[in-house]
Amino acid sequence: MSGREWFTHFFDASYVAALREEKPLRQTRLEVEFVLRSLRPPEGARILDLPCGYGRHAALLARRGFSVVGVDLSIAMLAEARRRFTEGPRLRFRRGDMRRIAFREEFDAVINLYTSSGTSPPCRT
């Protein structure tokens, strides 16, 4: 694993497998409620989930009527997101690097949750 950009390979299929059951739906609901209470987005707001991981927050926000785009660098995370959640008019997943996004004023809110901004690789046993 390269020390400088460890995250480009760390979030692979084995990481996704370990994460699958780590966060119960109840926890995700609480996190989404916190986001909505904190941001108070207007009805139907456009939300960018960056990075989205396997889409657990993006999917719940879309179910609540928001238009959500989830962006992640990890191919494995995006594959899991698409396996778990159906993309449609309110939910889209795209591959991209959060350090180089091309969006300009398309969203009403941007969320960044979980292990998104680490500066060193998490320990993996």
Coordinates of N, CA and C in Angstrom, one line a residue:
M1 N 0.8 -1.2 0.0 CA 0.0 0.0 0.0 C 0.9 1.2 0.0
S2 N 0.7 2.1 -0.9 CA 1.4 3.4 -1.0 C 1.1 4.2 0.2
G3 N 2.0 4.8 0.9 CA 1.8 5.6 2.0 C 1.0 6.9 1.7
R4 N 1.4 7.5 0.6 CA 0.8 8.8 0.3 C -0.7 8.7 -0.1
E5 N -1.0 7.8 -0.9 CA -2.4 7.7 -1.4 C -2.9 6.3 -1.1
W6 N -2.8 5.9 0.2 CA -3.2 4.6 0.7 C -4.7 4.3 0.4
F7 N -5.5 5.3 0.4 CA -7.0 5.2 0.3 C -7.4 4.8 -1.1
T8 N -6.5 4.9 -2.1 CA -6.9 4.5 -3.4 C -7.1 3.0 -3.6
H9 N -6.4 2.2 -2.6 CA -6.5 0.8 -2.6 C -7.1 0.2 -1.4
F10 N -7.2 0.9 -0.3 CA -7.6 0.4 1.0 C -9.1 0.0 1.0
F11 N -9.9 0.8 0.4 CA -11.4 0.5 0.4 C -11.8 -0.4 -0.7
D12 N -11.3 -1.7 -0.6 CA -11.5 -2.7 -1.6 C -12.6 -3.6 -1.2
A13 N -12.8 -4.7 -1.9 CA -13.8 -5.7 -1.6 C -13.7 -6.3 -0.2
S14 N -12.5 -6.5 0.3 CA -12.4 -7.0 1.7 C -12.9 -6.0 2.7
Y15 N -12.6 -4.7 2.5 CA -13.1 -3.7 3.4 C -14.6 -3.6 3.3
V16 N -15.2 -3.7 2.2 CA -16.6 -3.7 2.0 C -17.2 -4.9 2.8
A17 N -16.6 -6.0 2.6 CA -17.2 -7.2 3.3 C -17.1 -7.0 4.8
A18 N -16.1 -6.4 5.3 CA -16.0 -6.2 6.8 C -17.0 -5.1 7.2
L19 N -17.3 -4.2 6.4 CA -18.2 -3.1 6.7 C -19.7 -3.5 6.6
R20 N -20.0 -4.5 5.8 CA -21.4 -4.9 5.5 C -22.3 -4.8 6.7
E21 N -22.0 -5.4 7.8 CA -22.9 -5.5 8.9 C -22.5 -4.6 10.1
E22 N -21.5 -3.8 9.8 CA -21.1 -2.9 10.9 C -22.1 -1.9 11.4
K23 N -22.7 -1.3 10.4 CA -23.7 -0.2 10.7 C -25.1 -0.6 10.5
P24 N -25.9 -0.9 11.6 CA -27.3 -1.3 11.4 C -28.1 -0.1 10.9
L25 N -29.2 -0.4 10.3 CA -30.1 0.6 9.7 C -30.5 1.6 10.7
R26 N -30.7 1.2 11.9 CA -31.1 2.1 13.0 C -30.1 3.2 13.2
Q27 N -28.8 2.9 13.1 CA -27.7 3.9 13.3 C -27.7 4.8 12.1
T28 N -27.9 4.3 10.9 CA -27.9 5.1 9.7 C -29.1 6.1 9.8
R29 N -30.2 5.6 10.2 CA -31.4 6.5 10.4 C -31.1 7.7 11.3
L30 N -30.4 7.4 12.5 CA -30.1 8.4 13.4 C -29.1 9.4 12.8
E31 N -28.2 8.9 12.0 CA -27.2 9.8 11.4 C -27.9 10.7 10.3
V32 N -28.8 10.2 9.6 CA -29.6 11.0 8.6 C -30.4 12.0 9.3
E33 N -31.1 11.6 10.4 CA -31.9 12.6 11.2 C -31.0 13.7 11.6
F34 N -29.8 13.4 12.1 CA -28.9 14.4 12.5 C -28.6 15.4 11.4
V35 N -28.3 14.9 10.2 CA -28.0 15.7 9.1 C -29.1 16.6 8.7
L36 N -30.3 16.0 8.7 CA -31.5 16.8 8.4 C -31.8 17.9 9.4
R37 N -31.7 17.6 10.7 CA -31.9 18.6 11.8 C -30.8 19.7 11.7
S38 N -29.6 19.3 11.3 CA -28.5 20.3 11.3 C -28.6 21.2 10.1
L39 N -28.9 20.6 8.9 CA -28.8 21.4 7.7 C -30.2 22.0 7.3
R40 N -31.3 21.4 7.7 CA -32.6 21.8 7.4 C -32.8 22.1 5.9
P41 N -32.5 21.1 5.1 CA -32.6 21.4 3.6 C -34.0 21.5 3.2
P42 N -34.3 22.3 2.2 CA -35.7 22.5 1.7 C -36.2 21.2 1.1
E43 N -37.5 21.0 1.1 CA -38.1 19.8 0.5 C -37.5 19.6 -0.9
G44 N -37.1 18.4 -1.3 CA -36.6 18.1 -2.6 C -35.2 18.6 -2.9
A45 N -34.5 19.1 -1.8 CA -33.2 19.6 -2.0 C -32.2 18.6 -2.7
R46 N -31.2 19.2 -3.4 CA -30.2 18.4 -4.1 C -29.0 18.2 -3.1
I47 N -28.7 17.0 -2.8 CA -27.6 16.7 -1.8 C -26.5 15.9 -2.5
L48 N -25.3 16.3 -2.2 CA -24.1 15.5 -2.7 C -23.6 14.8 -1.5
D49 N -23.5 13.5 -1.5 CA -22.9 12.7 -0.5 C -21.5 12.3 -1.0
L50 N -20.5 12.9 -0.3 CA -19.1 12.9 -0.8 C -18.1 12.6 0.3
P51 N -17.4 11.5 0.3 CA -17.7 10.3 -0.5 C -18.8 9.5 0.1
C52 N -19.5 8.7 -0.7 CA -20.7 8.1 -0.3 C -20.5 6.7 0.3
G53 N -19.3 6.1 0.1 CA -19.1 4.7 0.6 C -20.1 3.8 -0.1
Y54 N -20.8 3.0 0.6 CA -21.7 2.0 0.0 C -23.1 2.6 -0.1
G55 N -23.3 3.9 0.1 CA -24.5 4.6 -0.2 C -25.6 4.6 0.9
R56 N -25.3 4.2 2.1 CA -26.3 4.0 3.1 C -27.0 5.4 3.5
H57 N -26.2 6.5 3.5 CA -26.9 7.8 3.8 C -27.6 8.3 2.6
A58 N -26.9 8.2 1.4 CA -27.5 8.7 0.2 C -28.9 8.0 -0.1
A59 N -29.0 6.7 0.1 CA -30.2 6.0 -0.1 C -31.3 6.4 0.8
L60 N -31.0 6.6 2.1 CA -32.1 7.0 3.0 C -32.5 8.5 2.7
L61 N -31.6 9.3 2.3 CA -32.0 10.7 2.0 C -32.8 10.7 0.7
A62 N -32.5 9.9 -0.3 CA -33.3 9.8 -1.5 C -34.7 9.3 -1.1
R63 N -34.8 8.3 -0.2 CA -36.1 7.8 0.2 C -37.0 8.9 0.9
R64 N -36.3 9.9 1.5 CA -37.0 11.0 2.1 C -37.4 12.1 1.1
G65 N -37.1 11.9 -0.1 CA -37.6 12.8 -1.2 C -36.5 13.8 -1.7
F66 N -35.3 13.6 -1.3 CA -34.2 14.5 -1.7 C -33.6 13.9 -3.0
S67 N -33.0 14.7 -3.8 CA -32.3 14.3 -5.0 C -30.8 14.1 -4.6
V68 N -30.3 12.9 -4.6 CA -29.0 12.7 -4.0 C -28.0 12.1 -5.1
V69 N -26.8 12.6 -5.1 CA -25.7 12.0 -5.9 C -24.7 11.6 -4.9
G70 N -24.3 10.3 -5.0 CA -23.2 9.8 -4.1 C -22.0 9.6 -5.0
V71 N -20.9 10.1 -4.5 CA -19.6 10.0 -5.3 C -18.6 9.4 -4.4
D72 N -17.9 8.4 -4.9 CA -16.8 7.7 -4.2 C -15.7 7.3 -5.1
L73 N -14.5 7.2 -4.6 CA -13.4 6.8 -5.4 C -13.3 5.3 -5.6
S74 N -13.8 4.6 -4.6 CA -13.7 3.1 -4.5 C -14.7 2.4 -5.4
I75 N -14.2 1.6 -6.3 CA -15.0 0.8 -7.2 C -15.8 -0.2 -6.4
A76 N -15.2 -0.8 -5.4 CA -15.8 -1.8 -4.6 C -17.0 -1.2 -3.8
M77 N -16.8 0.0 -3.3 CA -17.9 0.7 -2.5 C -19.0 1.0 -3.4
L78 N -18.8 1.5 -4.6 CA -19.8 1.8 -5.5 C -20.6 0.6 -6.0
A79 N -19.8 -0.5 -6.2 CA -20.5 -1.8 -6.6 C -21.4 -2.2 -5.5
E80 N -21.0 -2.1 -4.2 CA -21.9 -2.5 -3.1 C -23.1 -1.5 -3.0
A81 N -22.9 -0.3 -3.3 CA -24.0 0.7 -3.2 C -25.0 0.3 -4.3
R82 N -24.6 0.0 -5.5 CA -25.5 -0.4 -6.6 C -26.2 -1.7 -6.3
R83 N -25.5 -2.6 -5.6 CA -26.0 -3.9 -5.3 C -27.2 -3.7 -4.2
R84 N -27.0 -2.8 -3.3 CA -27.9 -2.6 -2.2 C -29.1 -1.7 -2.6
F85 N -28.8 -0.7 -3.4 CA -29.8 0.3 -3.6 C -30.0 0.6 -5.1
T86 N -31.3 0.7 -5.5 CA -31.6 0.9 -6.9 C -31.5 2.4 -7.2
E87 N -30.7 2.7 -8.2 CA -30.5 4.0 -8.7 C -31.8 4.4 -9.5
G88 N -32.1 5.7 -9.4 CA -33.3 6.2 -10.1 C -33.2 7.7 -10.2
P89 N -34.3 8.4 -10.4 CA -34.3 9.8 -10.5 C -33.8 10.5 -9.3
R90 N -34.0 10.0 -8.1 CA -33.6 10.6 -6.9 C -32.2 10.1 -6.4
L91 N -31.7 9.1 -6.9 CA -30.4 8.5 -6.4 C -29.5 8.1 -7.5
R92 N -28.3 8.7 -7.5 CA -27.3 8.3 -8.5 C -26.0 8.1 -7.8
F93 N -25.2 7.2 -8.3 CA -23.9 7.0 -7.8 C -22.9 7.2 -8.9
R94 N -21.8 7.9 -8.6 CA -20.7 8.2 -9.6 C -19.4 7.9 -9.0
R95 N -18.4 7.6 -9.8 CA -17.0 7.4 -9.3 C -16.3 8.7 -9.5
G96 N -15.6 9.1 -8.4 CA -14.8 10.3 -8.5 C -14.0 10.5 -7.3
D97 N -13.0 11.4 -7.4 CA -12.1 11.7 -6.3 C -12.6 13.0 -5.6
M98 N -12.9 12.9 -4.3 CA -13.4 14.1 -3.6 C -12.5 15.3 -3.6
R99 N -11.3 15.1 -3.9 CA -10.3 16.2 -4.0 C -10.4 17.0 -5.3
R100 N -11.1 16.3 -6.3 CA -11.2 16.9 -7.6 C -12.6 16.8 -8.2
I101 N -13.5 17.4 -7.6 CA -14.9 17.3 -8.1 C -15.2 18.4 -9.1
A102 N -16.0 18.1 -10.0 CA -16.3 19.0 -11.1 C -17.6 19.8 -10.9
F103 N -18.3 19.5 -9.9 CA -19.6 20.1 -9.6 C -19.4 21.6 -9.3
R104 N -20.3 22.4 -9.8 CA -20.3 23.9 -9.5 C -21.7 24.3 -9.2
E105 N -22.1 24.5 -8.0 CA -23.4 25.0 -7.6 C -24.6 24.2 -8.0
E106 N -24.4 22.9 -8.2 CA -25.5 22.0 -8.5 C -26.3 21.5 -7.3
F107 N -25.7 21.7 -6.1 CA -26.3 21.1 -4.9 C -26.6 22.2 -3.9
D108 N -27.6 21.8 -3.1 CA -28.1 22.7 -2.0 C -27.3 22.3 -0.7
A109 N -26.7 21.1 -0.6 CA -26.0 20.7 0.5 C -25.0 19.6 0.1
V110 N -23.9 19.6 0.9 CA -22.9 18.5 0.7 C -22.7 17.9 2.1
I111 N -22.7 16.5 2.1 CA -22.4 15.8 3.4 C -21.2 15.0 3.2
N112 N -20.5 14.9 4.3 CA -19.2 14.1 4.4 C -19.2 13.4 5.7
L113 N -19.5 12.1 5.7 CA -19.7 11.3 6.9 C -18.8 10.1 6.9
Y114 N -18.6 9.6 8.1 CA -17.9 8.3 8.4 C -16.4 8.5 8.3
T115 N -15.6 7.7 7.6 CA -14.2 7.7 7.6 C -13.6 8.5 6.4
S116 N -14.2 9.6 6.1 CA -14.0 10.3 4.8 C -12.7 11.1 4.8
S117 N -12.3 11.6 5.9 CA -11.2 12.6 5.9 C -10.0 12.2 6.7
G118 N -9.7 10.9 6.7 CA -8.6 10.4 7.5 C -7.3 10.8 6.9
T119 N -6.3 11.0 7.7 CA -5.0 11.3 7.2 C -4.0 10.2 7.2
S120 N -4.3 9.1 7.8 CA -3.5 7.9 7.8 C -4.4 6.7 7.7
P121 N -3.8 5.6 7.2 CA -4.7 4.4 7.0 C -5.2 3.8 8.3
P122 N -6.5 3.5 8.4 CA -6.9 2.8 9.6 C -6.2 1.4 9.7
C123 N -6.2 0.9 10.9 CA -5.5 -0.4 11.1 C -6.5 -1.5 10.6
R124 N -5.9 -2.4 9.9 CA -6.7 -3.5 9.4 C -5.9 -4.8 9.9
T125 N -6.7 -5.7 10.5 CA -6.0 -6.9 11.0 C -6.3 -8.0 10.1

